[in-house]
Short mmCIF file of C-alpha atoms and ligand atoms in Angstrom, two decimals:
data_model
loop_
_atom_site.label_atom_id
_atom_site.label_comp_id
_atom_site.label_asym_id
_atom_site.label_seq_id
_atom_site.Cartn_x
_atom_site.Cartn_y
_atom_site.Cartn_z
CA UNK A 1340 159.70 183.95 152.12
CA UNK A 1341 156.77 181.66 153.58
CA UNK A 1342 156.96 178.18 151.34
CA UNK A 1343 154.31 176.39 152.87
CA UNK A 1344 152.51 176.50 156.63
CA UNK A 1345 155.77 175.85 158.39
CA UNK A 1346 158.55 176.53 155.91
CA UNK A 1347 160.00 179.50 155.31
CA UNK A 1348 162.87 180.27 152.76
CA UNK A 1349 166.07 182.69 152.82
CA UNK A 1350 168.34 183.74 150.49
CA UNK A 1351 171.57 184.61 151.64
CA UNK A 1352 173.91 186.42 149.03
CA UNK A 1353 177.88 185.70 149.85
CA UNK A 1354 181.34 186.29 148.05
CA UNK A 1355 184.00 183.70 147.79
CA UNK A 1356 187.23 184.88 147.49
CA UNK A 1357 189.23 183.74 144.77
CA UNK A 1358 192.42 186.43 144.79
CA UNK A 1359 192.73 189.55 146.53
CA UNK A 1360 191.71 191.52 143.47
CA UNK A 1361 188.66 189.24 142.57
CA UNK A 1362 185.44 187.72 143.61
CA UNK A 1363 182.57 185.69 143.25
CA UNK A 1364 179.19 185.95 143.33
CA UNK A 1365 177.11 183.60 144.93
CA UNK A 1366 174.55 182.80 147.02
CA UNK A 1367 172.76 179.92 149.14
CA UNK A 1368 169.49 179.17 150.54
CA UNK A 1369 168.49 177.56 153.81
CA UNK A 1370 165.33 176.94 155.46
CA UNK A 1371 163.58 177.63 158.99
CA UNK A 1372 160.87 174.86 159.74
CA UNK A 1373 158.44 176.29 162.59
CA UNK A 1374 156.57 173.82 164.56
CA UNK A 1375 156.59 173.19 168.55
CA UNK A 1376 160.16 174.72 168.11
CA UNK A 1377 162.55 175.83 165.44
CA UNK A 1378 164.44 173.88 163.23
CA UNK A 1379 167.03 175.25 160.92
CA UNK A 1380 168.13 173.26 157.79
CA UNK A 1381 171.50 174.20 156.83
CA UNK A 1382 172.96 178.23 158.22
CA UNK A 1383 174.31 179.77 155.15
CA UNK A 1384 178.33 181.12 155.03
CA UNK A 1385 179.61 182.52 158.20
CA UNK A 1386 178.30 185.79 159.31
CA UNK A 1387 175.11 184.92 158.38
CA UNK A 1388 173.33 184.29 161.84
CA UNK A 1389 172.06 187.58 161.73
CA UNK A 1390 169.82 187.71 158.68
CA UNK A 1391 168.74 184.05 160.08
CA UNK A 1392 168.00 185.82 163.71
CA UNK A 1393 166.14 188.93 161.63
CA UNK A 1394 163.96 186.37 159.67
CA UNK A 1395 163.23 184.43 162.96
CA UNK A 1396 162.43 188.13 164.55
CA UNK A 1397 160.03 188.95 161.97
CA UNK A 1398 158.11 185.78 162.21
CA UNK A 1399 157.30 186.66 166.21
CA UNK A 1400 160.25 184.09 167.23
CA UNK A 1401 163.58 184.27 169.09
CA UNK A 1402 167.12 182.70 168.33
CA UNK A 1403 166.72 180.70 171.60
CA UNK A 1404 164.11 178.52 170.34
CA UNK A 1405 166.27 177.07 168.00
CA UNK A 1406 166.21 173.24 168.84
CA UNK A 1407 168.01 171.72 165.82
CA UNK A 1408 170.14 172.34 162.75
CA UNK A 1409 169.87 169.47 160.27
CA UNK A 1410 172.89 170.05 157.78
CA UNK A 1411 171.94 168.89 154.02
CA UNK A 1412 175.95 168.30 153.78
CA UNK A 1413 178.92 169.75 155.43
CA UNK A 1414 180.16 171.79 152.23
CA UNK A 1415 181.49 175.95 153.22
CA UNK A 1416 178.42 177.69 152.68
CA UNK A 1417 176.01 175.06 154.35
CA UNK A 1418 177.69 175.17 157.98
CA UNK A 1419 179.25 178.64 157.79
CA UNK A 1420 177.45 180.04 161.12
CA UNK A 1421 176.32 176.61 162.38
CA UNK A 1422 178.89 177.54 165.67
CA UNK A 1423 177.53 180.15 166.10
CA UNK A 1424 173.87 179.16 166.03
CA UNK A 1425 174.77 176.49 168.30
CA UNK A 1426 176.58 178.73 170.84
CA UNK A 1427 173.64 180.90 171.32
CA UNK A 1428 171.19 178.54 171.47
CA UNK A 1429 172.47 175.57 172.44
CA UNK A 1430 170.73 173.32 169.49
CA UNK A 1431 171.23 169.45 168.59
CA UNK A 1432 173.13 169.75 165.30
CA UNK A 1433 172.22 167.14 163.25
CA UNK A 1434 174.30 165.74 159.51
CA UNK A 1435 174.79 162.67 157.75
CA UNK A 1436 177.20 159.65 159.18
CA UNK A 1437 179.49 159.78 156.32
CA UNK A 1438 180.12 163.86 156.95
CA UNK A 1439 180.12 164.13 160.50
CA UNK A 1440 184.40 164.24 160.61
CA UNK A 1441 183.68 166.94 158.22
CA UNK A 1442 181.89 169.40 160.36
CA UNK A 1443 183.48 168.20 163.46
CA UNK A 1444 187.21 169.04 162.37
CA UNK A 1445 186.52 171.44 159.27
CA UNK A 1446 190.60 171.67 159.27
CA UNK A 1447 190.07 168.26 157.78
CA UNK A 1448 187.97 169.00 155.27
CA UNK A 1449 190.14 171.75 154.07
CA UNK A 1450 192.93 169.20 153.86
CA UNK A 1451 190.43 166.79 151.73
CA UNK A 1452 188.60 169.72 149.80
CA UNK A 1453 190.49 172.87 149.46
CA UNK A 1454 187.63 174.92 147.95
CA UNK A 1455 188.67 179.20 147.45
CA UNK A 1456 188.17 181.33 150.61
CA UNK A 1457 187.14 178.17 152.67
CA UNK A 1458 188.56 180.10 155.75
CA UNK A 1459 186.29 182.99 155.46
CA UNK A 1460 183.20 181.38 154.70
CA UNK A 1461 183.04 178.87 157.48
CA UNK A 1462 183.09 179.79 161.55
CA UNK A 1463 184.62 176.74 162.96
CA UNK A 1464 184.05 173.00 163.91
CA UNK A 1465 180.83 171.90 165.78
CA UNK A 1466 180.18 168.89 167.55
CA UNK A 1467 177.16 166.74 165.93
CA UNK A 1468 174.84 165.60 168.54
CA UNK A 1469 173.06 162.90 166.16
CA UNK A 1470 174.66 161.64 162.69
CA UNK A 1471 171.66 160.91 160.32
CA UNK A 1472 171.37 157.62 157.69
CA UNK A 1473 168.99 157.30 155.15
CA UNK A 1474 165.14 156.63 156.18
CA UNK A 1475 165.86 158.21 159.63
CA UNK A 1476 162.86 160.64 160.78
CA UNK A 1477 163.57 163.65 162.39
CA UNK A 1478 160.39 164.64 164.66
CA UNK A 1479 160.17 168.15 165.17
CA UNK A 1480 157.02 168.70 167.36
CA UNK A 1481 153.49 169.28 166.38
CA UNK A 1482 153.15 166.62 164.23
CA UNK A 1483 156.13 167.63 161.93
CA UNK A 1484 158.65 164.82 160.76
CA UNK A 1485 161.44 165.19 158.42
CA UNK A 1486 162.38 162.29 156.64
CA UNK A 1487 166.30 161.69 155.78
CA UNK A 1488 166.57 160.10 152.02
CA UNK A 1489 170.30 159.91 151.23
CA UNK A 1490 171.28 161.46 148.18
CA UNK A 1491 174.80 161.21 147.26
CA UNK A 1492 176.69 162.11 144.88
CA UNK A 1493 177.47 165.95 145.44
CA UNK A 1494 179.48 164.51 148.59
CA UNK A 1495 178.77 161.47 149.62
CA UNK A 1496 176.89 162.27 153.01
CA UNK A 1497 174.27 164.56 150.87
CA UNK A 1498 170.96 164.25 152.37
CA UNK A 1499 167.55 165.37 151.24
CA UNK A 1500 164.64 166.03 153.27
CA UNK A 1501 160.80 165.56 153.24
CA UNK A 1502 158.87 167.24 154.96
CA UNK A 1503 155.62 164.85 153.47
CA UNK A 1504 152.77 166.34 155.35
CA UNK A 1505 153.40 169.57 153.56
CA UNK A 1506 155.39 167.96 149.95
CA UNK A 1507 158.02 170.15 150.83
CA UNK A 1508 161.15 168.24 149.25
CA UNK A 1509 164.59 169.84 150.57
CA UNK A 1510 167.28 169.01 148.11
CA UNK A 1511 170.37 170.96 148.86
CA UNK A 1512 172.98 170.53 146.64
CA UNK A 1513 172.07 167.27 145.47
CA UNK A 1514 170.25 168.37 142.22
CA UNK A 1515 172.39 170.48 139.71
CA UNK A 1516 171.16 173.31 137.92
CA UNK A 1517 171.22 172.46 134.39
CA UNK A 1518 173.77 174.12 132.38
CA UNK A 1519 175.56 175.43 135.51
CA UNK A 1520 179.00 174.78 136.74
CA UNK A 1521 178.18 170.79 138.33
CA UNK A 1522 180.39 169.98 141.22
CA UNK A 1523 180.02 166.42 142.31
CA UNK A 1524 182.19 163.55 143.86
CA UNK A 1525 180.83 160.73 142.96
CA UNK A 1526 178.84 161.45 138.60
CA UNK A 1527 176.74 158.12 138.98
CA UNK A 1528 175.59 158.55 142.79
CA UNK A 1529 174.57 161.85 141.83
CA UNK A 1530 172.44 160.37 138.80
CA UNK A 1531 171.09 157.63 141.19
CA UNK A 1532 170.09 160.18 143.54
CA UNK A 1533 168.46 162.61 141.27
CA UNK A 1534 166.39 159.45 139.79
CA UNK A 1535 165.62 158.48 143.56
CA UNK A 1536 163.67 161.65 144.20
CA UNK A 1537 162.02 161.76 140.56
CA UNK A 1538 160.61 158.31 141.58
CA UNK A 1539 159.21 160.03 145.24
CA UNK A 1540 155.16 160.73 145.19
CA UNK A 1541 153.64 163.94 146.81
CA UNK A 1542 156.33 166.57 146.08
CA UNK A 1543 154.67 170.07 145.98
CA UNK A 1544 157.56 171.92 146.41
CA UNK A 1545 161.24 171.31 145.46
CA UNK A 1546 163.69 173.55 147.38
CA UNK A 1547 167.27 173.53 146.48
CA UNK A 1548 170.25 175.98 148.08
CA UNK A 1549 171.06 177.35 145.02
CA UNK A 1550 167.91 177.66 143.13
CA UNK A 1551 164.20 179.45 143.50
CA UNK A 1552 161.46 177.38 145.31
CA UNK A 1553 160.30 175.45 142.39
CA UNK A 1554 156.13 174.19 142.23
CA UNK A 1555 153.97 172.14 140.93
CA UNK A 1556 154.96 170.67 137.56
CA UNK A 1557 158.18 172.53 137.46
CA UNK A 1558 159.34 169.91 140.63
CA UNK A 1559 160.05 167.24 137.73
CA UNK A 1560 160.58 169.27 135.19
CA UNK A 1561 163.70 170.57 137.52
CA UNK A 1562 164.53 166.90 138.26
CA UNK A 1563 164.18 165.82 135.00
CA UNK A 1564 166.55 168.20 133.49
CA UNK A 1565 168.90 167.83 135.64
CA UNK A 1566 169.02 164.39 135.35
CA UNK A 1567 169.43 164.76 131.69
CA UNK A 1568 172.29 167.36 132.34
CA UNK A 1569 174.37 164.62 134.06
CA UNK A 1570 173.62 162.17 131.93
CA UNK A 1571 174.91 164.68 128.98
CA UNK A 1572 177.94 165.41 130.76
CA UNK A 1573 179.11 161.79 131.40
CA UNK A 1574 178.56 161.14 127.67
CA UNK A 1575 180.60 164.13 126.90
CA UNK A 1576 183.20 162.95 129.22
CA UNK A 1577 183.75 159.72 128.22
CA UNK A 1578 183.50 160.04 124.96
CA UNK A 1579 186.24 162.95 125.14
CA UNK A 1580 188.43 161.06 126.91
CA UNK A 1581 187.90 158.03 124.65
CA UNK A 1582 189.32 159.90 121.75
CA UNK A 1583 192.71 161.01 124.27
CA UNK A 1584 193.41 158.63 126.43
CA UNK A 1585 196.54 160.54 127.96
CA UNK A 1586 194.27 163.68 128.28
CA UNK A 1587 195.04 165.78 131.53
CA UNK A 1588 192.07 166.59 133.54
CA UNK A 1589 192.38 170.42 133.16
CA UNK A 1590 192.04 169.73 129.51
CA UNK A 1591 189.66 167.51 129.90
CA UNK A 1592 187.50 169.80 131.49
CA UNK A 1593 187.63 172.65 129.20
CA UNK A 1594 186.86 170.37 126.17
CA UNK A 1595 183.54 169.13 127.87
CA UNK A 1596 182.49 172.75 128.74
CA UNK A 1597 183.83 173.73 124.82
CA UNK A 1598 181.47 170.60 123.44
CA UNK A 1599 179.11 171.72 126.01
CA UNK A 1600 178.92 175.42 124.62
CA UNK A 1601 179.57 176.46 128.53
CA UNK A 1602 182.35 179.08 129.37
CA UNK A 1603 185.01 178.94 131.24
CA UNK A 1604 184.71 179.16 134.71
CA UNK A 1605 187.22 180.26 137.93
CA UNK A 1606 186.67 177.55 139.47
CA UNK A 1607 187.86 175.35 137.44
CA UNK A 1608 189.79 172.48 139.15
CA UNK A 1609 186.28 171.68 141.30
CA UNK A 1610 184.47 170.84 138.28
CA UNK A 1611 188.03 169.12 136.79
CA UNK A 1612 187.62 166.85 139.53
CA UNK A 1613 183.86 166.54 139.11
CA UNK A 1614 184.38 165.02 135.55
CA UNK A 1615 187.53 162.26 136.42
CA UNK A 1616 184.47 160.88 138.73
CA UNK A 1617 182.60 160.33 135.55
CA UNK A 1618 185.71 158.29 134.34
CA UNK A 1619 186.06 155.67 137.32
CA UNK A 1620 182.52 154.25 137.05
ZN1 ZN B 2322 177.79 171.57 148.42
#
């Protein structure tokens, strides 16, 4: 899907495996920036070089002109084929400072963040060939710059980036959906964050991973919402565990989704651990 003159979108659908008898559905997007050569922002779950390869196909381009992949984080379904990207074409992979041990040794991660079916949806460690900090500029030929704005919260190397020529905002998971499952480390560098790019002039197009291209007016109404939606939650959260002090954080959680009017969900310790963050600031 073509966002703007050098932007184009996919969707890629995935299952994570929570049990051998069940699934879920999910899916993520990342993005293809073509200027002088090919940048890739974020490569799905593993597996899914080839619907990346297909899109670059139909747009007159080859996998070999892939230069750079600029990670948005180092979460599963963000660096899933990012090896295997890198071992056909040979790109600069690019992520933020505070992730780079992430990517690098994902048996690491899995230690720190044992997320369901982690093994399946990611194809191995890469080496990063640049780590990113906030206000760095990616040039990408042609004229084309990305600018780095850290955004934490969602992990705390969570980058967003601008593309201003065009107002093509790239959010990944940085901005929750509101009334979906939120899954954050850090609940008031995710609020900071989300106020950080309502604050940013020029955005024509928001693009998160796990929402539509949003235009126009709906780019703050998105923002706006979902800044609202954290702010909800932390009241909820505090004031729940206010009344309990000796609450356990499964509990916890399902009381805020109950007083939230949101159901249950599988994966349940993720957002568990979401909340306590609301509890430490
Ligand atoms: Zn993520």
């Amino acid at each position: 899907m073509q966002i703007s003159e050098h932007v184009h979108a996919l969707r890629i659908p995935f299952k994570v495996p929570l049990n051998p008898s069940l699934s879920l559905d999910r899916f993520v997007y990342c993005y293809v920036v073509l200027g002088e050569n090919i940048c890739l922002v974020d490569t799905g779950v593993a597996k899914s070089e080839g619907m990346i390869f297909d899109l670059l196909g139909d747009l007159g381009h080859d996998p070999g002109e892939i230069r750079t992949i600029v990670q948005t984080h180092s979460h599963p379904d963000h660096i899933g084929s990012t090896k295997a990207i890198k071992g056909v074409s040979n790109c600069d992979v690019m992520v933020h400072n505070e992730e780079r041990r992430w990517l690098e040794d994902i048996e690491t991660q899995f230690a720190e963040r044992p997320v369901p079916g982690f093994h399946d949806l990611v194809g191995g460690s890469v080496s990063v060939d640049r780590a990113l900090n906030d206000g760095d500029k990616i040039e990408l030929g042609d004229g084309l710059t990305l600018e780095v704005i850290h955004t934490p919260g969602h992990s705390s190397g969570s980058i967003s980036l601008f593309l201003r020529g065009e107002g093509v905002l790239i959010t990944g998971d940085a901005v929750p959906l509101a009334g979906e499952m939120p899954v954050y480390e850090d609940a008031t560098a995710s609020m900071r964050s989300v106020e950080r790019l309502l604050g940013l002039g020029g955005v024509k197009v928001l693009l998160g991973s796990w929402d539509a291209p949003r235009y126009g007016n709906e780019v703050r109404r998105i923002l706006g919402d979902a800044l609202g939606y954290l702010e909800e939650i932390d009241r909820t959260v505090k004031e729940i565990a206010a009344r309990d002090q000796c609450i356990s954080s499964t509990l916890l959680c399902r009381k805020v989704l109950d007083e939230m009017g949101m159901h249950q969900v599988p994966t349940l310790p993720l957002v568990a651990r979401s909340f306590q963050s609301n509890l430490i600031s």
